[in-house]
mmCIF file of C-alpha atoms and ligand atoms in Angstrom:
data_model
loop_
_atom_site.group_PDB
_atom_site.id
_atom_site.type_symbol
_atom_site.label_atom_id
_atom_site.label_comp_id
_atom_site.label_asym_id
_atom_site.label_seq_id
_atom_site.Cartn_x
_atom_site.Cartn_y
_atom_site.Cartn_z
ATOM 1 C CA UNK A 1 60.555 70.021 43.624
ATOM 2 C CA UNK A 2 59.829 66.527 44.955
ATOM 3 C CA UNK A 3 60.732 63.548 42.798
ATOM 4 C CA UNK A 4 58.035 62.135 40.528
ATOM 5 C CA UNK A 5 55.844 59.295 41.694
ATOM 6 C CA UNK A 6 57.144 56.045 40.178
ATOM 7 C CA UNK A 7 54.254 54.092 38.684
ATOM 8 C CA UNK A 8 54.712 50.482 39.733
ATOM 9 C CA UNK A 9 53.752 48.402 36.686
ATOM 10 C CA UNK A 10 54.612 45.157 38.486
ATOM 11 C CA UNK A 11 52.059 45.930 41.189
ATOM 12 C CA UNK A 12 49.290 46.901 38.761
ATOM 13 C CA UNK A 13 50.050 43.888 36.598
ATOM 14 C CA UNK A 14 49.873 41.521 39.599
ATOM 15 C CA UNK A 15 46.548 43.080 40.646
ATOM 16 C CA UNK A 16 45.086 42.720 37.151
ATOM 17 C CA UNK A 17 46.329 39.138 36.901
ATOM 18 C CA UNK A 18 44.714 38.247 40.244
ATOM 19 C CA UNK A 19 41.490 39.881 39.094
ATOM 20 C CA UNK A 20 41.521 37.857 35.865
ATOM 21 C CA UNK A 21 42.202 34.666 37.804
ATOM 22 C CA UNK A 22 39.067 35.253 39.875
ATOM 23 C CA UNK A 23 36.964 36.098 36.812
ATOM 24 C CA UNK A 24 38.263 32.989 35.007
ATOM 25 C CA UNK A 25 37.213 30.958 38.020
ATOM 26 C CA UNK A 26 33.704 32.445 37.905
ATOM 27 C CA UNK A 27 33.495 31.546 34.201
ATOM 28 C CA UNK A 28 34.498 27.963 35.011
ATOM 29 C CA UNK A 29 32.053 27.608 37.891
ATOM 30 C CA UNK A 30 29.054 29.302 36.303
ATOM 31 C CA UNK A 31 29.441 28.273 32.653
ATOM 32 C CA UNK A 32 31.888 25.319 32.698
ATOM 33 C CA UNK A 33 34.094 27.209 30.233
ATOM 34 C CA UNK A 34 37.899 27.381 30.429
ATOM 35 C CA UNK A 35 39.586 29.969 28.178
ATOM 36 C CA UNK A 36 42.365 28.651 25.929
ATOM 37 C CA UNK A 37 45.194 30.567 24.269
ATOM 38 C CA UNK A 38 47.387 29.232 21.453
ATOM 39 C CA UNK A 39 50.881 30.691 21.350
ATOM 40 C CA UNK A 40 52.645 30.227 18.029
ATOM 41 C CA UNK A 41 56.412 30.560 17.848
ATOM 42 C CA UNK A 42 58.206 30.198 14.520
ATOM 43 C CA UNK A 43 61.935 29.473 14.825
ATOM 44 C CA UNK A 44 64.170 29.570 17.888
ATOM 45 C CA UNK A 45 64.960 33.212 18.499
ATOM 46 C CA UNK A 46 66.084 33.227 22.174
ATOM 47 C CA UNK A 47 64.344 36.530 23.030
ATOM 48 C CA UNK A 48 61.066 35.342 21.470
ATOM 49 C CA UNK A 49 61.363 32.029 23.369
ATOM 50 C CA UNK A 50 61.638 33.933 26.655
ATOM 51 C CA UNK A 51 58.647 36.147 25.821
ATOM 52 C CA UNK A 52 56.451 33.247 24.771
ATOM 53 C CA UNK A 53 57.366 31.018 27.751
ATOM 54 C CA UNK A 54 56.507 33.903 30.047
ATOM 55 C CA UNK A 55 53.115 34.311 28.381
ATOM 56 C CA UNK A 56 52.408 30.565 28.596
ATOM 57 C CA UNK A 57 53.339 30.521 32.294
ATOM 58 C CA UNK A 58 51.050 33.446 33.108
ATOM 59 C CA UNK A 59 48.161 31.898 31.152
ATOM 60 C CA UNK A 60 48.279 28.743 33.268
ATOM 61 C CA UNK A 61 48.707 30.785 36.484
ATOM 62 C CA UNK A 62 45.236 32.301 35.985
ATOM 63 C CA UNK A 63 43.639 28.914 35.298
ATOM 64 C CA UNK A 64 43.447 29.176 31.501
ATOM 65 C CA UNK A 65 44.819 26.545 29.123
ATOM 66 C CA UNK A 66 47.927 27.234 27.071
ATOM 67 C CA UNK A 67 48.383 25.512 23.715
ATOM 68 C CA UNK A 68 52.011 26.027 22.681
ATOM 69 C CA UNK A 69 52.863 25.566 18.994
ATOM 70 C CA UNK A 70 56.525 25.507 18.012
ATOM 71 C CA UNK A 71 57.201 25.615 14.280
ATOM 72 C CA UNK A 72 60.451 25.376 12.282
ATOM 73 C CA UNK A 73 62.023 28.638 11.154
ATOM 74 C CA UNK A 74 61.865 27.611 7.490
ATOM 75 C CA UNK A 75 58.108 26.939 7.514
ATOM 76 C CA UNK A 76 56.417 28.361 4.414
ATOM 77 C CA UNK A 77 53.744 31.050 4.629
ATOM 78 C CA UNK A 78 51.240 28.569 3.170
ATOM 79 C CA UNK A 79 51.947 26.010 5.911
ATOM 80 C CA UNK A 80 51.756 28.649 8.639
ATOM 81 C CA UNK A 81 48.419 29.828 7.245
ATOM 82 C CA UNK A 82 47.200 26.220 7.418
ATOM 83 C CA UNK A 83 48.215 26.023 11.105
ATOM 84 C CA UNK A 84 46.331 29.257 11.838
ATOM 85 C CA UNK A 85 43.320 27.883 9.934
ATOM 86 C CA UNK A 86 43.254 24.818 12.222
ATOM 87 C CA UNK A 87 43.533 26.971 15.358
ATOM 88 C CA UNK A 88 40.752 29.238 14.070
ATOM 89 C CA UNK A 89 38.437 26.216 13.840
ATOM 90 C CA UNK A 90 39.287 24.733 17.258
ATOM 91 C CA UNK A 91 36.525 25.750 19.725
ATOM 92 C CA UNK A 92 38.805 25.138 22.740
ATOM 93 C CA UNK A 93 41.108 27.886 21.519
ATOM 94 C CA UNK A 94 39.748 31.364 22.193
ATOM 95 C CA UNK A 95 42.875 33.356 21.493
ATOM 96 C CA UNK A 96 45.709 33.035 18.980
ATOM 97 C CA UNK A 97 48.977 34.824 19.505
ATOM 98 C CA UNK A 98 51.659 34.651 16.829
ATOM 99 C CA UNK A 99 54.974 35.845 18.261
ATOM 100 C CA UNK A 100 56.495 38.562 16.066
ATOM 101 C CA UNK A 101 58.779 39.105 14.265
ATOM 102 C CA UNK A 102 58.346 36.261 11.794
ATOM 103 C CA UNK A 103 61.092 34.973 9.448
ATOM 104 C CA UNK A 104 61.578 36.897 6.196
ATOM 105 C CA UNK A 105 59.798 34.321 3.963
ATOM 106 C CA UNK A 106 56.527 35.079 5.753
ATOM 107 C CA UNK A 107 54.524 38.257 5.178
ATOM 108 C CA UNK A 108 53.374 39.227 8.673
ATOM 109 C CA UNK A 109 50.324 41.128 7.491
ATOM 110 C CA UNK A 110 48.959 38.005 5.768
ATOM 111 C CA UNK A 111 49.324 35.974 8.946
ATOM 112 C CA UNK A 112 47.693 38.627 11.139
ATOM 113 C CA UNK A 113 44.802 38.981 8.694
ATOM 114 C CA UNK A 114 44.291 35.189 8.654
ATOM 115 C CA UNK A 115 43.603 35.005 12.401
ATOM 116 C CA UNK A 116 39.888 34.965 13.240
ATOM 117 C CA UNK A 117 39.336 38.561 14.439
ATOM 118 C CA UNK A 118 37.409 37.258 17.481
ATOM 119 C CA UNK A 119 40.517 35.264 18.495
ATOM 120 C CA UNK A 120 42.972 38.078 17.746
ATOM 121 C CA UNK A 121 44.068 38.720 21.349
ATOM 122 C CA UNK A 122 46.910 40.973 20.153
ATOM 123 C CA UNK A 123 44.354 43.321 18.593
ATOM 124 C CA UNK A 124 46.360 43.611 15.351
ATOM 125 C CA UNK A 125 43.742 42.253 12.889
ATOM 126 C CA UNK A 126 42.436 44.933 10.479
ATOM 127 C CA UNK A 127 38.887 44.492 11.857
ATOM 128 C CA UNK A 128 40.079 45.195 15.405
ATOM 129 C CA UNK A 129 42.229 48.109 14.200
ATOM 130 C CA UNK A 130 39.154 49.535 12.467
ATOM 131 C CA UNK A 131 36.953 48.951 15.520
ATOM 132 C CA UNK A 132 39.434 50.848 17.685
ATOM 133 C CA UNK A 133 39.551 53.807 15.336
ATOM 134 C CA UNK A 134 35.788 54.132 14.843
ATOM 135 C CA UNK A 135 34.917 53.527 18.487
ATOM 136 C CA UNK A 136 33.346 50.067 18.100
ATOM 137 C CA UNK A 137 33.895 47.169 20.471
ATOM 138 C CA UNK A 138 36.891 45.023 19.572
ATOM 139 C CA UNK A 139 40.063 43.538 21.005
ATOM 140 C CA UNK A 140 42.504 46.316 21.942
ATOM 141 C CA UNK A 141 46.309 45.889 21.590
ATOM 142 C CA UNK A 142 47.860 44.889 24.911
ATOM 143 C CA UNK A 143 50.716 47.380 25.379
ATOM 144 C CA UNK A 144 48.583 50.491 24.654
ATOM 145 C CA UNK A 145 45.825 49.144 26.936
ATOM 146 C CA UNK A 146 48.470 48.603 29.650
ATOM 147 C CA UNK A 147 49.686 52.197 29.198
ATOM 148 C CA UNK A 148 46.131 53.486 29.666
ATOM 149 C CA UNK A 149 45.716 51.550 32.939
ATOM 150 C CA UNK A 150 48.971 53.037 34.246
ATOM 151 C CA UNK A 151 47.966 56.573 33.208
ATOM 152 C CA UNK A 152 44.566 56.062 34.854
ATOM 153 C CA UNK A 153 46.301 55.089 38.112
ATOM 154 C CA UNK A 154 47.663 58.635 38.435
ATOM 155 C CA UNK A 155 45.073 60.680 36.520
ATOM 156 C CA UNK A 156 41.439 59.604 36.291
ATOM 157 C CA UNK A 157 40.166 62.295 33.937
ATOM 158 C CA UNK A 158 42.265 62.987 30.848
ATOM 159 C CA UNK A 159 39.774 65.383 29.282
ATOM 160 C CA UNK A 160 41.528 68.282 27.513
ATOM 161 C CA UNK A 161 45.014 67.026 28.370
ATOM 162 C CA UNK A 162 47.681 67.339 25.721
ATOM 163 C CA UNK A 163 49.264 63.980 24.866
ATOM 164 C CA UNK A 164 52.384 63.481 22.765
ATOM 165 C CA UNK A 165 53.338 59.987 21.634
ATOM 166 C CA UNK A 166 56.849 59.519 20.267
ATOM 167 C CA UNK A 167 56.597 56.570 17.866
ATOM 168 C CA UNK A 168 53.933 55.665 15.301
ATOM 169 C CA UNK A 169 54.126 51.876 15.159
ATOM 170 C CA UNK A 170 51.032 49.767 14.566
ATOM 171 C CA UNK A 171 51.504 47.939 17.854
ATOM 172 C CA UNK A 172 52.096 50.888 20.196
ATOM 173 C CA UNK A 173 51.950 54.470 18.891
ATOM 174 C CA UNK A 174 48.923 54.372 16.588
ATOM 175 C CA UNK A 175 46.558 52.315 18.800
ATOM 176 C CA UNK A 176 47.578 54.332 21.851
ATOM 177 C CA UNK A 177 46.698 57.525 19.974
ATOM 178 C CA UNK A 178 43.183 56.121 19.443
ATOM 179 C CA UNK A 179 42.780 55.246 23.121
ATOM 180 C CA UNK A 180 43.951 58.706 24.217
ATOM 181 C CA UNK A 181 41.568 60.325 21.738
ATOM 182 C CA UNK A 182 38.734 58.257 23.212
ATOM 183 C CA UNK A 183 39.758 59.628 26.610
ATOM 184 C CA UNK A 184 39.310 63.180 25.224
ATOM 185 C CA UNK A 185 43.001 64.079 24.998
ATOM 186 C CA UNK A 186 44.428 66.250 22.243
ATOM 187 C CA UNK A 187 46.921 63.875 20.678
ATOM 188 C CA UNK A 188 50.048 64.393 18.592
ATOM 189 C CA UNK A 189 51.960 61.420 17.232
ATOM 190 C CA UNK A 190 55.643 62.155 16.609
ATOM 191 C CA UNK A 191 58.062 59.998 14.643
ATOM 192 C CA UNK A 192 61.530 59.974 13.133
ATOM 193 C CA UNK A 193 60.641 62.784 10.671
ATOM 194 C CA UNK A 194 59.129 65.094 13.289
ATOM 195 C CA UNK A 195 60.776 68.510 13.569
ATOM 196 C CA UNK A 196 61.554 70.186 16.898
ATOM 197 C CA UNK A 197 60.800 67.063 18.918
ATOM 198 C CA UNK A 198 62.111 68.475 22.234
ATOM 199 C CA UNK A 199 59.731 71.457 21.966
ATOM 200 C CA UNK A 200 56.821 69.234 21.041
ATOM 201 C CA UNK A 201 57.534 66.940 24.006
ATOM 202 C CA UNK A 202 57.654 69.983 26.308
ATOM 203 C CA UNK A 203 54.022 70.726 25.371
ATOM 204 C CA UNK A 204 52.799 67.354 26.681
ATOM 205 C CA UNK A 205 50.792 66.843 29.846
ATOM 206 C CA UNK A 206 51.121 63.169 29.013
ATOM 207 C CA UNK A 207 54.282 62.081 27.246
ATOM 208 C CA UNK A 208 54.576 58.569 25.855
ATOM 209 C CA UNK A 209 57.969 57.397 24.663
ATOM 210 C CA UNK A 210 57.768 54.468 22.238
ATOM 211 C CA UNK A 211 60.640 54.992 19.818
ATOM 212 C CA UNK A 212 63.073 52.248 20.834
ATOM 213 C CA UNK A 213 65.897 54.779 21.295
ATOM 214 C CA UNK A 214 67.795 54.435 24.587
ATOM 215 C CA UNK A 215 67.339 57.449 26.888
ATOM 216 C CA UNK A 216 66.534 59.710 23.940
ATOM 217 C CA UNK A 217 64.055 61.864 25.889
ATOM 218 C CA UNK A 218 66.028 64.210 28.112
ATOM 219 C CA UNK A 219 64.925 65.761 31.386
ATOM 220 C CA UNK A 220 64.553 69.210 29.813
ATOM 221 C CA UNK A 221 62.180 67.820 27.132
ATOM 222 C CA UNK A 222 59.612 67.158 29.837
ATOM 223 C CA UNK A 223 56.970 69.621 30.956
ATOM 224 C CA UNK A 224 57.027 70.109 34.728
ATOM 225 C CA UNK A 225 54.413 67.824 36.359
ATOM 226 C CA UNK A 226 53.855 65.794 33.186
ATOM 227 C CA UNK A 227 52.931 62.106 33.285
ATOM 228 C CA UNK A 228 55.657 60.154 31.490
ATOM 229 C CA UNK A 229 55.050 56.639 30.176
ATOM 230 C CA UNK A 230 58.182 54.930 28.919
ATOM 231 C CA UNK A 231 57.378 52.027 26.612
ATOM 232 C CA UNK A 232 60.918 51.592 25.273
ATOM 233 C CA UNK A 233 62.969 48.544 26.154
ATOM 234 C CA UNK A 234 66.599 48.909 25.126
ATOM 235 C CA UNK A 235 69.788 47.150 26.089
ATOM 236 C CA UNK A 236 72.625 49.453 27.084
ATOM 237 C CA UNK A 237 76.226 48.416 27.752
ATOM 238 C CA UNK A 238 77.415 49.451 31.202
ATOM 239 C CA UNK A 239 80.999 50.460 32.001
ATOM 240 C CA UNK A 240 81.787 46.947 33.269
ATOM 241 C CA UNK A 241 80.626 45.456 29.949
ATOM 242 C CA UNK A 242 77.325 43.969 31.112
ATOM 243 C CA UNK A 243 73.954 44.828 29.605
ATOM 244 C CA UNK A 244 71.347 46.921 31.407
ATOM 245 C CA UNK A 245 67.747 47.533 30.334
ATOM 246 C CA UNK A 246 66.868 51.181 29.810
ATOM 247 C CA UNK A 247 63.836 52.932 28.428
ATOM 248 C CA UNK A 248 63.536 55.746 25.902
ATOM 249 C CA UNK A 249 63.566 58.334 28.694
ATOM 250 C CA UNK A 250 66.527 59.556 30.734
ATOM 251 C CA UNK A 251 64.855 58.272 33.894
ATOM 252 C CA UNK A 252 67.010 59.916 36.575
ATOM 253 C CA UNK A 253 66.627 63.377 35.016
ATOM 254 C CA UNK A 254 62.936 62.907 34.247
ATOM 255 C CA UNK A 255 62.291 61.917 37.852
ATOM 256 C CA UNK A 256 63.170 65.472 38.895
ATOM 257 C CA UNK A 257 60.674 67.106 36.519
ATOM 258 C CA UNK A 258 57.683 64.836 36.001
ATOM 259 C CA UNK A 259 54.673 64.284 38.230
ATOM 260 C CA UNK A 260 54.651 60.542 37.604
ATOM 261 C CA UNK A 261 56.795 58.199 35.522
ATOM 262 C CA UNK A 262 57.031 54.510 34.663
ATOM 263 C CA UNK A 263 60.388 52.786 35.226
ATOM 264 C CA UNK A 264 62.122 50.386 32.821
ATOM 265 C CA UNK A 265 62.048 47.563 33.680
ATOM 266 C CA UNK A 266 58.949 47.236 35.869
ATOM 267 C CA UNK A 267 56.649 49.774 34.189
ATOM 268 C CA UNK A 268 54.762 49.129 30.962
ATOM 269 C CA UNK A 269 56.406 45.732 30.278
ATOM 270 C CA UNK A 270 54.580 43.700 32.948
ATOM 271 C CA UNK A 271 51.229 45.242 31.940
ATOM 272 C CA UNK A 272 51.417 43.858 28.408
ATOM 273 C CA UNK A 273 51.023 40.217 29.461
ATOM 274 C CA UNK A 274 48.324 41.042 32.028
ATOM 275 C CA UNK A 275 46.329 42.733 29.241
ATOM 276 C CA UNK A 276 46.841 39.673 27.030
ATOM 277 C CA UNK A 277 45.216 37.565 29.758
ATOM 278 C CA UNK A 278 42.344 40.041 29.918
ATOM 279 C CA UNK A 279 41.884 39.922 26.142
ATOM 280 C CA UNK A 280 41.813 36.104 26.241
ATOM 281 C CA UNK A 281 39.070 36.219 28.879
ATOM 282 C CA UNK A 282 37.054 38.762 26.861
ATOM 283 C CA UNK A 283 37.516 36.787 23.608
ATOM 284 C CA UNK A 284 36.407 33.572 25.307
ATOM 285 C CA UNK A 285 33.241 35.175 26.704
ATOM 286 C CA UNK A 286 32.342 36.753 23.360
ATOM 287 C CA UNK A 287 32.820 33.465 21.505
ATOM 288 C CA UNK A 288 30.626 31.642 24.007
ATOM 289 C CA UNK A 289 27.939 34.325 24.125
ATOM 290 C CA UNK A 290 28.315 34.900 27.873
ATOM 291 C CA UNK A 291 28.804 38.135 29.801
ATOM 292 C CA UNK A 292 32.398 38.868 30.846
ATOM 293 C CA UNK A 293 32.403 38.260 34.649
ATOM 294 C CA UNK A 294 32.627 41.503 36.622
ATOM 295 C CA UNK A 295 35.934 42.537 38.140
HETATM 296 P P1 NAD B 301 59.060 50.436 15.993
HETATM 297 O O1 NAD B 301 60.507 50.335 15.667
HETATM 298 O O2 NAD B 301 58.080 49.656 15.244
HETATM 299 O O3 NAD B 301 58.624 51.967 15.917
HETATM 300 C C1 NAD B 301 59.428 52.969 16.446
HETATM 301 C C2 NAD B 301 58.790 54.304 16.164
HETATM 302 O O4 NAD B 301 59.590 55.303 16.761
HETATM 303 C C3 NAD B 301 58.701 54.633 14.680
HETATM 304 O O5 NAD B 301 57.429 55.188 14.417
HETATM 305 C C4 NAD B 301 59.786 55.673 14.458
HETATM 306 O O6 NAD B 301 59.425 56.659 13.490
HETATM 307 C C5 NAD B 301 59.885 56.324 15.830
HETATM 308 N N1 NAD B 301 61.248 56.798 16.092
HETATM 309 C C6 NAD B 301 62.392 56.083 16.025
HETATM 310 N N2 NAD B 301 63.444 56.895 16.289
HETATM 311 C C7 NAD B 301 62.946 58.123 16.535
HETATM 312 C C8 NAD B 301 63.530 59.366 16.846
HETATM 313 N N3 NAD B 301 64.848 59.506 16.982
HETATM 314 N N4 NAD B 301 62.716 60.419 17.005
HETATM 315 C C9 NAD B 301 61.374 60.308 16.872
HETATM 316 N N5 NAD B 301 60.771 59.136 16.576
HETATM 317 C C10 NAD B 301 61.548 58.062 16.409
HETATM 318 O O7 NAD B 301 58.986 50.127 17.562
HETATM 319 P P2 NAD B 301 57.798 49.546 18.481
HETATM 320 O O8 NAD B 301 57.566 48.141 18.149
HETATM 321 O O9 NAD B 301 56.657 50.500 18.531
HETATM 322 O O10 NAD B 301 58.555 49.612 19.888
HETATM 323 C C11 NAD B 301 59.052 50.818 20.416
HETATM 324 C C12 NAD B 301 59.781 50.511 21.702
HETATM 325 O O11 NAD B 301 58.844 49.975 22.632
HETATM 326 C C13 NAD B 301 60.887 49.468 21.569
HETATM 327 O O12 NAD B 301 61.914 49.774 22.490
HETATM 328 C C14 NAD B 301 60.207 48.168 21.992
HETATM 329 O O13 NAD B 301 61.106 47.227 22.520
HETATM 330 C C15 NAD B 301 59.278 48.694 23.050
HETATM 331 N N6 NAD B 301 58.080 47.860 23.256
HETATM 332 C C16 NAD B 301 57.775 47.541 24.523
HETATM 333 C C17 NAD B 301 56.650 46.797 24.786
HETATM 334 C C18 NAD B 301 56.314 46.468 26.203
HETATM 335 O O14 NAD B 301 55.588 45.536 26.467
HETATM 336 N N7 NAD B 301 56.806 47.255 27.155
HETATM 337 C C19 NAD B 301 55.824 46.371 23.752
HETATM 338 C C20 NAD B 301 56.139 46.760 22.447
HETATM 339 C C21 NAD B 301 57.272 47.511 22.208
#
């Protein structure tokens, strides 16, 4: 059997980013509006700093304005809520992204719920979560949306396909289940208490791995010709002591069985930021009562 097609997330992300740049330009020319995104980082976690700088860079690349907010790690929940309140009121800011995780003194759910739902470009606010589950318009979480674009690149019609998602987090597994249901898949969400996971995975036409467990999904857990989307990002020590990024799927083995598969790195990861840019554009148009420029 031929090796699986490797779905190039970098390519699709670059295409989406270019598309958003053009649509942002149309918005500027036709309506004199420039979308703005506030990125809030609490503390100095090096990984979070890298993520947030990357987001800020990409925002400016598409012609939007980035408003970076750096806050001390010992900020109280009350003070952080006050910062969010100010950003909510600022009409130049169309999207608010609070980098997670937050320090232990802050209850994340309170912060997420305090963001104006129309500016919630992460799609984590309860109103957007509800909209996703009952089929209303709302802002959709970026990583699941990115997964759907990658799946669509290899399979246009998902009707009647069996999808298994390994992982039930609020940011990946659960919202992705809603999007796959909307696409007429039959969806099962597995988690750490699921029995007979290998067998369940073998039933999937579309297998999504989002457990955060390095190379947990073996080649013989994959149905021949399945589409495999690997969301996991894990650091693995190599024999020479350096770190290597791996996904949740044993990529080399899966390549021999699947029809199409995303690599790590270079698969789902790059799509997440591109979808954040798209959400910022959508949020900006909704707040200004203008139609989102066509792609
Ligand atoms: P999480 O820790 O919040 O959730 C993990 C889920 O996996 C849980 O529901 C848990 O029950 C399940 N799980 C854990 N071990 C399991 C096992 N052995 N068998 C079955 N289920 C198991 O994680 P998350 O935030 O959803 O992230 C998951 C992975 O995706 C991580 O590696 C994370 O780094 C990555 N991630 C990538 C992106 C991206 O942009 N590519 C975005 C978000 C998360």
